[in-house]
Coordinates of C-alpha atoms in Angstrom, one line a residue:
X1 CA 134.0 -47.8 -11.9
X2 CA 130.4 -47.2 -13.2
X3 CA 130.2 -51.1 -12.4
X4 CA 130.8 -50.6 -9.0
X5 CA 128.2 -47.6 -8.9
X6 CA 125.5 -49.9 -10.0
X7 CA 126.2 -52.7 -7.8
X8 CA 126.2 -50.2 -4.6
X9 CA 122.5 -48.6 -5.7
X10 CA 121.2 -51.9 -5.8
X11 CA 122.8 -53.4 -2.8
X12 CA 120.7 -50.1 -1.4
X13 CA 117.1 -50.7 -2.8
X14 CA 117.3 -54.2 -1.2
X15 CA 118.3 -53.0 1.9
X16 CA 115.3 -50.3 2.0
X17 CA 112.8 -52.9 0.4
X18 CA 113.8 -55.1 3.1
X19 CA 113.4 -52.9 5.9
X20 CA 109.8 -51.5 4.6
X21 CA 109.0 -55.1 4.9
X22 CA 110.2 -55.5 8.3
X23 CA 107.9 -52.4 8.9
X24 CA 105.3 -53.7 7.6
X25 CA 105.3 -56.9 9.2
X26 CA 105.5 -55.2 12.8
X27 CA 102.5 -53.0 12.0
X28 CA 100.1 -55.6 11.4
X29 CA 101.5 -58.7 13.6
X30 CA 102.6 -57.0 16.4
X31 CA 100.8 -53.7 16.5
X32 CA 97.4 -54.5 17.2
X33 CA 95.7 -53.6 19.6
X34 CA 93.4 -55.5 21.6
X35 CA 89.9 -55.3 20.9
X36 CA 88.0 -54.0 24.3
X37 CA 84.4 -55.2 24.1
X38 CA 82.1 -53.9 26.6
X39 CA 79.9 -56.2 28.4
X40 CA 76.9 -56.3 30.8
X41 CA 76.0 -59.0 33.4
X42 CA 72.1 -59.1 33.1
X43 CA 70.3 -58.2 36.5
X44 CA 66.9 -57.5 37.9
X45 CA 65.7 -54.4 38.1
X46 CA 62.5 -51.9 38.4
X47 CA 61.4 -50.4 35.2
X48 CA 58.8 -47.8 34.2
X49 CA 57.2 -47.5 31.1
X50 CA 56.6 -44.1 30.3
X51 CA 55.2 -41.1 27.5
X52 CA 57.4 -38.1 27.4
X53 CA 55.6 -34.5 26.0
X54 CA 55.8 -31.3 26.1
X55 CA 52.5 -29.1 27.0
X56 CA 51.5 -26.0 28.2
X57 CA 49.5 -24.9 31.4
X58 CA 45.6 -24.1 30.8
X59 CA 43.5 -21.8 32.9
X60 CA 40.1 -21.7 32.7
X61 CA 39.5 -17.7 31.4
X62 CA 37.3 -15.6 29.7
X63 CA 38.5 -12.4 28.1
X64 CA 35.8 -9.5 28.4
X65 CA 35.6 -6.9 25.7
X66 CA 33.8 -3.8 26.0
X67 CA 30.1 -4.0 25.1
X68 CA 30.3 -0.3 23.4
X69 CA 32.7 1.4 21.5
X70 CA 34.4 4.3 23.5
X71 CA 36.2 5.7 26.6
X72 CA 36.8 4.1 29.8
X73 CA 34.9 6.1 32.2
X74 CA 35.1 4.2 35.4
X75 CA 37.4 1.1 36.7
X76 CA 35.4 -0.7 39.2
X77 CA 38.2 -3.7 39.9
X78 CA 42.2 -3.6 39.5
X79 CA 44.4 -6.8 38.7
X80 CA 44.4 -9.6 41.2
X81 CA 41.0 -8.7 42.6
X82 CA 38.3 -11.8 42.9
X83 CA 35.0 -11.0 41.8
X84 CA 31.9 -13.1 41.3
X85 CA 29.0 -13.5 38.5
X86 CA 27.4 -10.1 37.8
X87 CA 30.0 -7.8 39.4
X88 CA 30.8 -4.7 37.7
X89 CA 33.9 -4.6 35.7
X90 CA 33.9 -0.9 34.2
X91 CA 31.8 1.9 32.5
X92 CA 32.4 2.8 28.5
X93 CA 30.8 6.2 27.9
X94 CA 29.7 5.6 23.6
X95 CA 31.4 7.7 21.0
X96 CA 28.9 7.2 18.7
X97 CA 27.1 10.0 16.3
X98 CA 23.6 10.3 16.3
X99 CA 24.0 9.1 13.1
X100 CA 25.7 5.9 13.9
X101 CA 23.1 5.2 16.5
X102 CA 20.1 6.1 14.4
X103 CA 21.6 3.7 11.7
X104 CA 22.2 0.4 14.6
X105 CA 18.7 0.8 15.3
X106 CA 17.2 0.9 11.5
X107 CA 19.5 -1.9 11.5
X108 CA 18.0 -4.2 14.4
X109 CA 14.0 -3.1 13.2
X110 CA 15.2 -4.2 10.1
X111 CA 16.5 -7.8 11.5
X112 CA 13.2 -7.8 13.4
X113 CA 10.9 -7.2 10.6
X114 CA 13.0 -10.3 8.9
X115 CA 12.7 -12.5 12.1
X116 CA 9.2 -12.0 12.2
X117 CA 8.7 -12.8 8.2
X118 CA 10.7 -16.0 8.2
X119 CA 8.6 -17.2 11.3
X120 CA 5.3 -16.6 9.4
X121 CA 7.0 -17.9 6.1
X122 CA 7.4 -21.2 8.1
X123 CA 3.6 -21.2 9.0
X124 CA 2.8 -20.7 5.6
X125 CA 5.1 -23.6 4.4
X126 CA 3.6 -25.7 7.0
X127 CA -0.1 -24.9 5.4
X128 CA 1.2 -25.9 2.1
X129 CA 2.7 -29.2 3.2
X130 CA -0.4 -30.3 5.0
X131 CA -2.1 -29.3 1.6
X132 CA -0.1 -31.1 -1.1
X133 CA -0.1 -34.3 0.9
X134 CA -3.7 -33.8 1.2
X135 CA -3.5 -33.7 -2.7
X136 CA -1.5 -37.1 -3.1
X137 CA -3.8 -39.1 -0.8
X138 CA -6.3 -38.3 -2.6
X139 CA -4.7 -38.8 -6.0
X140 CA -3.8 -42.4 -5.0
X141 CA -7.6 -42.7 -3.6
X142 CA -8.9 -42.1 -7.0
X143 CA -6.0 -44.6 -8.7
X144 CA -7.0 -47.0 -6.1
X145 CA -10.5 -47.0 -7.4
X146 CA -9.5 -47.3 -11.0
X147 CA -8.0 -50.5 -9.9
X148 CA -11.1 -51.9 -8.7
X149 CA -13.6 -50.6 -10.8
X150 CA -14.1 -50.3 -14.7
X151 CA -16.1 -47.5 -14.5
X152 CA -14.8 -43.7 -14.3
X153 CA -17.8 -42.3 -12.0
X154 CA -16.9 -38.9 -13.6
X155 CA -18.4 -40.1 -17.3
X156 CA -20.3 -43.5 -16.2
X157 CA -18.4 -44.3 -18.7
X158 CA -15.6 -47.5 -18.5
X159 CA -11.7 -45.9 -17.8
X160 CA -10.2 -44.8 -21.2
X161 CA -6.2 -45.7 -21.4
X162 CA -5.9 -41.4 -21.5
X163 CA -8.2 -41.1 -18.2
X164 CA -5.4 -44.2 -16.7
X165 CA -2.6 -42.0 -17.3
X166 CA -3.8 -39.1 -16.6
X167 CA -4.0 -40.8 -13.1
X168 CA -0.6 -42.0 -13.1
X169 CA 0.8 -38.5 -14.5
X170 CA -1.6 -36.4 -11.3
X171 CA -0.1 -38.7 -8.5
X172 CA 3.3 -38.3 -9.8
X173 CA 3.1 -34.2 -9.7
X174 CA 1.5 -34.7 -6.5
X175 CA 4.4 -36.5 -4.9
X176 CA 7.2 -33.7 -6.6
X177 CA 5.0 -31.0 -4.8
X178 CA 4.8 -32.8 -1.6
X179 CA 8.9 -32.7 -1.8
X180 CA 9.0 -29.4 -2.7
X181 CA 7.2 -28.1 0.0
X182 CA 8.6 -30.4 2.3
X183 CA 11.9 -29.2 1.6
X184 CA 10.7 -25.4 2.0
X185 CA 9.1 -26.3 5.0
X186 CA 12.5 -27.6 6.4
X187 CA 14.6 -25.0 5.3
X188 CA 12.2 -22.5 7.4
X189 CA 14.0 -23.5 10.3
X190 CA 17.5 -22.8 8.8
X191 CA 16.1 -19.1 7.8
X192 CA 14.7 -18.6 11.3
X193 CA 17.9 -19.4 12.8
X194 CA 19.8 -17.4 10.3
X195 CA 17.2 -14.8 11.0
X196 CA 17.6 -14.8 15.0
X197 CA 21.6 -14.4 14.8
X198 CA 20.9 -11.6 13.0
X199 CA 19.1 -9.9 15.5
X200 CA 21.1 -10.7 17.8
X201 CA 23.9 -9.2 15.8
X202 CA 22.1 -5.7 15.1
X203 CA 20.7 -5.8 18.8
X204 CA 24.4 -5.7 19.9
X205 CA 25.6 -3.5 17.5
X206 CA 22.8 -1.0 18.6
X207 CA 23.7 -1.7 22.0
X208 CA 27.3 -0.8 21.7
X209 CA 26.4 2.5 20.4
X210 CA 25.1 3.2 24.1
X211 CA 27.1 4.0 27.2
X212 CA 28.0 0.3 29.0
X213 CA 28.5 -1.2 32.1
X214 CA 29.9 -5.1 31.5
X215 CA 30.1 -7.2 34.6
X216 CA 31.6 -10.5 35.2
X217 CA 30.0 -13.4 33.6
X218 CA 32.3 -16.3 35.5
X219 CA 33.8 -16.3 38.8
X220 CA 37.9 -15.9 38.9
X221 CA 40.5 -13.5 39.5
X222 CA 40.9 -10.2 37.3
X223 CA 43.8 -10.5 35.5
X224 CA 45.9 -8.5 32.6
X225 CA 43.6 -5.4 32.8
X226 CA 46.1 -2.6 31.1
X227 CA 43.2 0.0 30.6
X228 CA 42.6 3.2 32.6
X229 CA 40.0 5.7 32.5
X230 CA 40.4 8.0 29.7
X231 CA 41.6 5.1 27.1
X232 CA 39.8 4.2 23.9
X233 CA 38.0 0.7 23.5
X234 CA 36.3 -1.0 21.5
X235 CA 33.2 -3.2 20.9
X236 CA 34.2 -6.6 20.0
X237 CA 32.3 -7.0 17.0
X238 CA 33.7 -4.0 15.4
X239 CA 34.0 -3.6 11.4
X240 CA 36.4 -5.3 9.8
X241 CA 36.9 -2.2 7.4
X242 CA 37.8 -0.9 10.5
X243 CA 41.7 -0.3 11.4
X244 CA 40.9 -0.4 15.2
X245 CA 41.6 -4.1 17.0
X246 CA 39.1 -5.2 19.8
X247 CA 41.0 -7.1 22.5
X248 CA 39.9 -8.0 26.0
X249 CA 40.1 -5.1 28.5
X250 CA 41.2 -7.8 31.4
X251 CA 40.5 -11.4 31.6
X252 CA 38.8 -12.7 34.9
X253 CA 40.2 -16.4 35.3
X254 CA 40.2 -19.1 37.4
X255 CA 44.2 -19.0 38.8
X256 CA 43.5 -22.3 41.6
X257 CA 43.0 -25.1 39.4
X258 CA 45.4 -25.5 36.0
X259 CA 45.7 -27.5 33.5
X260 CA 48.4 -29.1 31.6
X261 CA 47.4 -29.9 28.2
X262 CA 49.6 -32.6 25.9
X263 CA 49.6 -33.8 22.7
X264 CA 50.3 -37.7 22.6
X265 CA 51.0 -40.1 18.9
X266 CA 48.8 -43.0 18.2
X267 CA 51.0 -45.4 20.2
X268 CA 51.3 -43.3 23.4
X269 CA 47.4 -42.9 23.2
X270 CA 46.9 -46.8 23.5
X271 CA 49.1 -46.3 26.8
X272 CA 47.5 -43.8 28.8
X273 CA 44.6 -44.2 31.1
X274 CA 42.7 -42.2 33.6
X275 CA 44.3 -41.4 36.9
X276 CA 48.1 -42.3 36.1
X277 CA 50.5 -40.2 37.6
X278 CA 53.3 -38.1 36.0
X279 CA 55.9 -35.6 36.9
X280 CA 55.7 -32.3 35.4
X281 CA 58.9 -29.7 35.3
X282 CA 58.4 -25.9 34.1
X283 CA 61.2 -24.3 31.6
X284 CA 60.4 -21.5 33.7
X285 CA 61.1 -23.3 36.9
X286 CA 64.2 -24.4 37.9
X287 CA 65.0 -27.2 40.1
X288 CA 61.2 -28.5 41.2
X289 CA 59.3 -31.1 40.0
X290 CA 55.5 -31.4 40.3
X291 CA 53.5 -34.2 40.3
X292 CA 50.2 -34.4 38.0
X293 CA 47.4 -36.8 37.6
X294 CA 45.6 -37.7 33.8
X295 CA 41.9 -36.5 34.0
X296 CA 40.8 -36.4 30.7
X297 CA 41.9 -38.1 27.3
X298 CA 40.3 -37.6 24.3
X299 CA 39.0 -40.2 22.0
X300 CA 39.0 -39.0 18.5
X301 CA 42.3 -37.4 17.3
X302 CA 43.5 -34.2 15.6
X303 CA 44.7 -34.7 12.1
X304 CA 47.6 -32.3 10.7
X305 CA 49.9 -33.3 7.3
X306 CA 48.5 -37.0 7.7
X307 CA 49.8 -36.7 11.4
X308 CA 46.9 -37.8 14.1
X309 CA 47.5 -36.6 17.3
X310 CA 45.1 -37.1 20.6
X311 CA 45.1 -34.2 23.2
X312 CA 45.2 -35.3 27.3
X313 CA 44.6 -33.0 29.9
X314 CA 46.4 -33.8 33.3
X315 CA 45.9 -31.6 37.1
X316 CA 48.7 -30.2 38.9
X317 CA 48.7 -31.9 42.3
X318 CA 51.1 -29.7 44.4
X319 CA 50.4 -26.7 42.2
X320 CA 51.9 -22.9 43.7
X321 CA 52.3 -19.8 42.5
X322 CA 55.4 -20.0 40.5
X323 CA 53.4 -21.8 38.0
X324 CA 51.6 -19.6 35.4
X325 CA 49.2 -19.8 32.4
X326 CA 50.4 -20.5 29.3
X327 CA 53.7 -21.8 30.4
X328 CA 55.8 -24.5 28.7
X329 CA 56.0 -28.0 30.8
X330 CA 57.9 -31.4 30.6
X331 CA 55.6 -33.7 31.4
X332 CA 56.6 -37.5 31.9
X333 CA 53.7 -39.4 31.9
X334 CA 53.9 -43.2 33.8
X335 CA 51.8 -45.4 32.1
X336 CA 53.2 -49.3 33.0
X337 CA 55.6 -50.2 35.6
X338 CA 57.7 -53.7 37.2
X339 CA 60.0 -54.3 39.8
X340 CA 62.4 -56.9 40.3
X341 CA 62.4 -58.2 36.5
X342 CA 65.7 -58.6 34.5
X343 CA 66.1 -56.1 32.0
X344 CA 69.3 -54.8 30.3
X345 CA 70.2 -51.7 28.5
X346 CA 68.6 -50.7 25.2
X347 CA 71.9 -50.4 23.3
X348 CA 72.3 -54.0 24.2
X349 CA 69.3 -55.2 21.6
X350 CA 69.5 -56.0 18.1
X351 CA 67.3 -56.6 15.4
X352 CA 67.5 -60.3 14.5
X353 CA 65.1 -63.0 13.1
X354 CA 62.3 -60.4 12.6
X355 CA 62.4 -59.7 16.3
X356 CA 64.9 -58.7 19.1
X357 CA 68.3 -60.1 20.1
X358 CA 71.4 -60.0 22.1
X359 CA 74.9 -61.0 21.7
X360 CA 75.4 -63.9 24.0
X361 CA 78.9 -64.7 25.7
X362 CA 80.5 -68.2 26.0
X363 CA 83.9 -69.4 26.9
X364 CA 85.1 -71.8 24.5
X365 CA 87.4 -75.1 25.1
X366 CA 90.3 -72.9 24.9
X367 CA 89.4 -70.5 27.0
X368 CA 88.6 -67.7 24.4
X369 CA 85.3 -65.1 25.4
X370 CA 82.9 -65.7 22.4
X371 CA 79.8 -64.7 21.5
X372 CA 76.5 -65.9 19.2
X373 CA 72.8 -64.3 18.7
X374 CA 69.9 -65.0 20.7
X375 CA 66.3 -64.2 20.1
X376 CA 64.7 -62.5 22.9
X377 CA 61.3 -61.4 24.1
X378 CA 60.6 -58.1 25.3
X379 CA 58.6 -56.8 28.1
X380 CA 58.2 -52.9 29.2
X381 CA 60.7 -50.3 27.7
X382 CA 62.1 -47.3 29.5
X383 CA 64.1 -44.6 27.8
X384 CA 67.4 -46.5 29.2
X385 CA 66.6 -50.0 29.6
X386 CA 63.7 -53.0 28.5
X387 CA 62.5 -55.7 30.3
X388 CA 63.1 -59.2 29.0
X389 CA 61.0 -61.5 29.8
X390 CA 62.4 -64.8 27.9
X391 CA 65.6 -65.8 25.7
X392 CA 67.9 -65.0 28.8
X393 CA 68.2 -65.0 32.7
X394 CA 69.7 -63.0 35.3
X395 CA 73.3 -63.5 35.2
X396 CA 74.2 -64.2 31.3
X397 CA 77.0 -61.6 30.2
X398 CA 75.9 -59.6 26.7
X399 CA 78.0 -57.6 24.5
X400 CA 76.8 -53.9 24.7
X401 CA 79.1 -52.4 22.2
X402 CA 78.8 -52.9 18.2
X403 CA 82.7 -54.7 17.8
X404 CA 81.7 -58.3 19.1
X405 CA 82.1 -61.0 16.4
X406 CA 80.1 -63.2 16.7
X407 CA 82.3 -66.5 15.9
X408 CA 79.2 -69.4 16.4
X409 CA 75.9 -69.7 15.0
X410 CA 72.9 -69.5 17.4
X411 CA 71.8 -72.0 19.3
X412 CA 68.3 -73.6 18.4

């Protein structure tokens, strides 16, 4: 009986070893699925080469801060109004003490007094120069003689080697004076320029103790003016002890003419020339596309973290009054372009031999689609597609996906 239990459980393990096999043998021999490779039949085509950035829009603008410290007395101009050089913004009666004015002026005597000391310090300098080389020429005058005569006309008496050195040693303290007051001579101009920005300084800071009028010292539109009469303001080159923040009372800016401003890598910057056209879209604006024009690309680049960057500066062409400053913009910059040249998608280039290739197709003798490498040479590159310009002609079929074995070697 146990005999005949055994001989059943094994009878069973064949039979499910068996049909695991089976199982097996239909998974991998008759389960497979065909292998899709996608393919492209190269064409001709028009392709742009192009620089993609983001910018923002530039007005031309100058903020105007109040030229005194204290309350807005009269508005002469309200937001959106166009004025002109030298029209009258607003009136700041002064807060100031008697004190505080009394101290600005000591101040700008003071920086007057220090002006006026420097200048005559550089005349003095300039006396001293003319002097000391005087000094040396003559000091080389009386070596020169030495060399051609024995005779010191001082003694009648024939040089000693003490009178020749002492000759030697006088020119050579001649020449460290002419360098000395050379150099103070030339740093009389840094004082008097040091000197004159004071002045300026104290002569504003006196002035801002005063009532003001400040008027407009471009041409534009009035913009961002929040004051009223009756508010506090304050001169621009207030204290920094101070816990008061000048800002602008309005800005008067030029709202016909933006710009867009971009920042382009050292490869883009080798692209871009003058005049070449772009399309420009606004975060802000939905929908539109502008067209811009480059106008100005500068030469020598902006270095952050090892990172060199070149700013260009393009116009607005069809520019309206959705468009603001300071906005963000898209702009897509064409700097090369061909029509009617074969190109295929990017996806469909690989790296081989050091350079690009593609993943030819063939049909053998049995009528099986397979493929090999071939080098190609590349032309203009859009964000979708590149120009070939040898390796392959309108017509071949590529492989575009990553799955196509490649079952010969390349051709030479």
């Amino acid at each position: 009986m146990k005999k005949i239990f055994i001989s059943n459980k094994k009878k069973i393990i064949w039979v499910l070893i068996i049909i695991a096999a089976v199982f097996l043998l239909w998974f991998f021999f008759f389960n497979k699925k065909a292998v899709v490779i996608e393919t492209y039949s190269v064409k001709k085509g028009d392709i742009a080469e192009t620089v993609m950035e983001t910018g923002s829009v530039q007005a031309a603008q100058m903020g105007v801060y109040s030229a005194s410290s204290g309350v807005v007395q009269e508005l002469y101009v309200q937001n959106g109004d166009s004025v002109k050089i030298g029209q009258k913004l607003f009136k700041v009666k002064s807060t100031s003490t008697d004190k505080e004015i009394a101290s600005a002026y000591a101040n700008y005597v003071s920086a007057l007094s220090n002006l006026k000391k420097a200048q005559q310090d550089k005349k003095s300098s300039y006396t001293q120069l003319l002097s000391d080389k005087k000094n040396l020429t003559d000091a080389k005058g009386d070596k020169k003689y030495q060399k051609n005569n024995d005779t010191n006309p001082k003694t009648n008496n024939d040089y000693t080697t003490a009178e020749k050195k002492s000759l030697e040693q006088d020119i050579s303290a001649k020449e460290s004076a002419v360098e000395l007051s050379q150099q103070k001579y030339d740093d009389s101009d840094t004082a008097i320029a040091a000197a004159n920005a004071n002045v300026q300084a104290s002569k504003l800071s006196y002035e801002a103790t005063r009532d003001s009028i400040s008027v407009a010292q471009v041409s534009g539109v009035v913009s961002n003016l929040s004051a009223k009469v009756g508010d506090v303001v304050y001169y621009s080159d207030i204290s920094v002890t101070s816990s008061a923040v000048a800002s602008p009372v309005l800005i008067v800016g030029n709202l016909s003419g933006y710009t867009i401003k971009i920042s382009v890598n050292e490869m883009e910057r080798t692209k871009m020339r003058l005049n070449q056209k772009a399309s420009i879209k606004f975060d802000a604006v939905s929908g539109k596309e502008y067209s811009g024009t480059v106008k100005k690309i500068d030469d020598f680049g902006v270095i952050d973290s090892g990172v060199v960057t070149y700013n260009a500066y393009l116009s607005i062409d069809d520019q309206d009054d959705n468009i603001l400053p300071n906005m963000t913009a898209n702009v897509t910059v064409e700097t090369a372009s061909k029509k009617n040249v074969v190109v295929v998608p990017n996806k469909a280039l690989k790296p081989y031999k050091n350079g690009k290739g593609v993943q030819l197709a063939h049909v053998d003798n049995t009528g099986k689609q397979i493929f090999e490498y071939v080098s190609v040479t590349t032309g203009l590159k859009s964000s979708s597609q590149t120009e070939i310009v040898g390796g392959i002609d309108e017509g071949a079929v590529i492989a575009l996906s990553d799955n196509a074995v490649v079952t010969v070697p390349a051709r030479k």
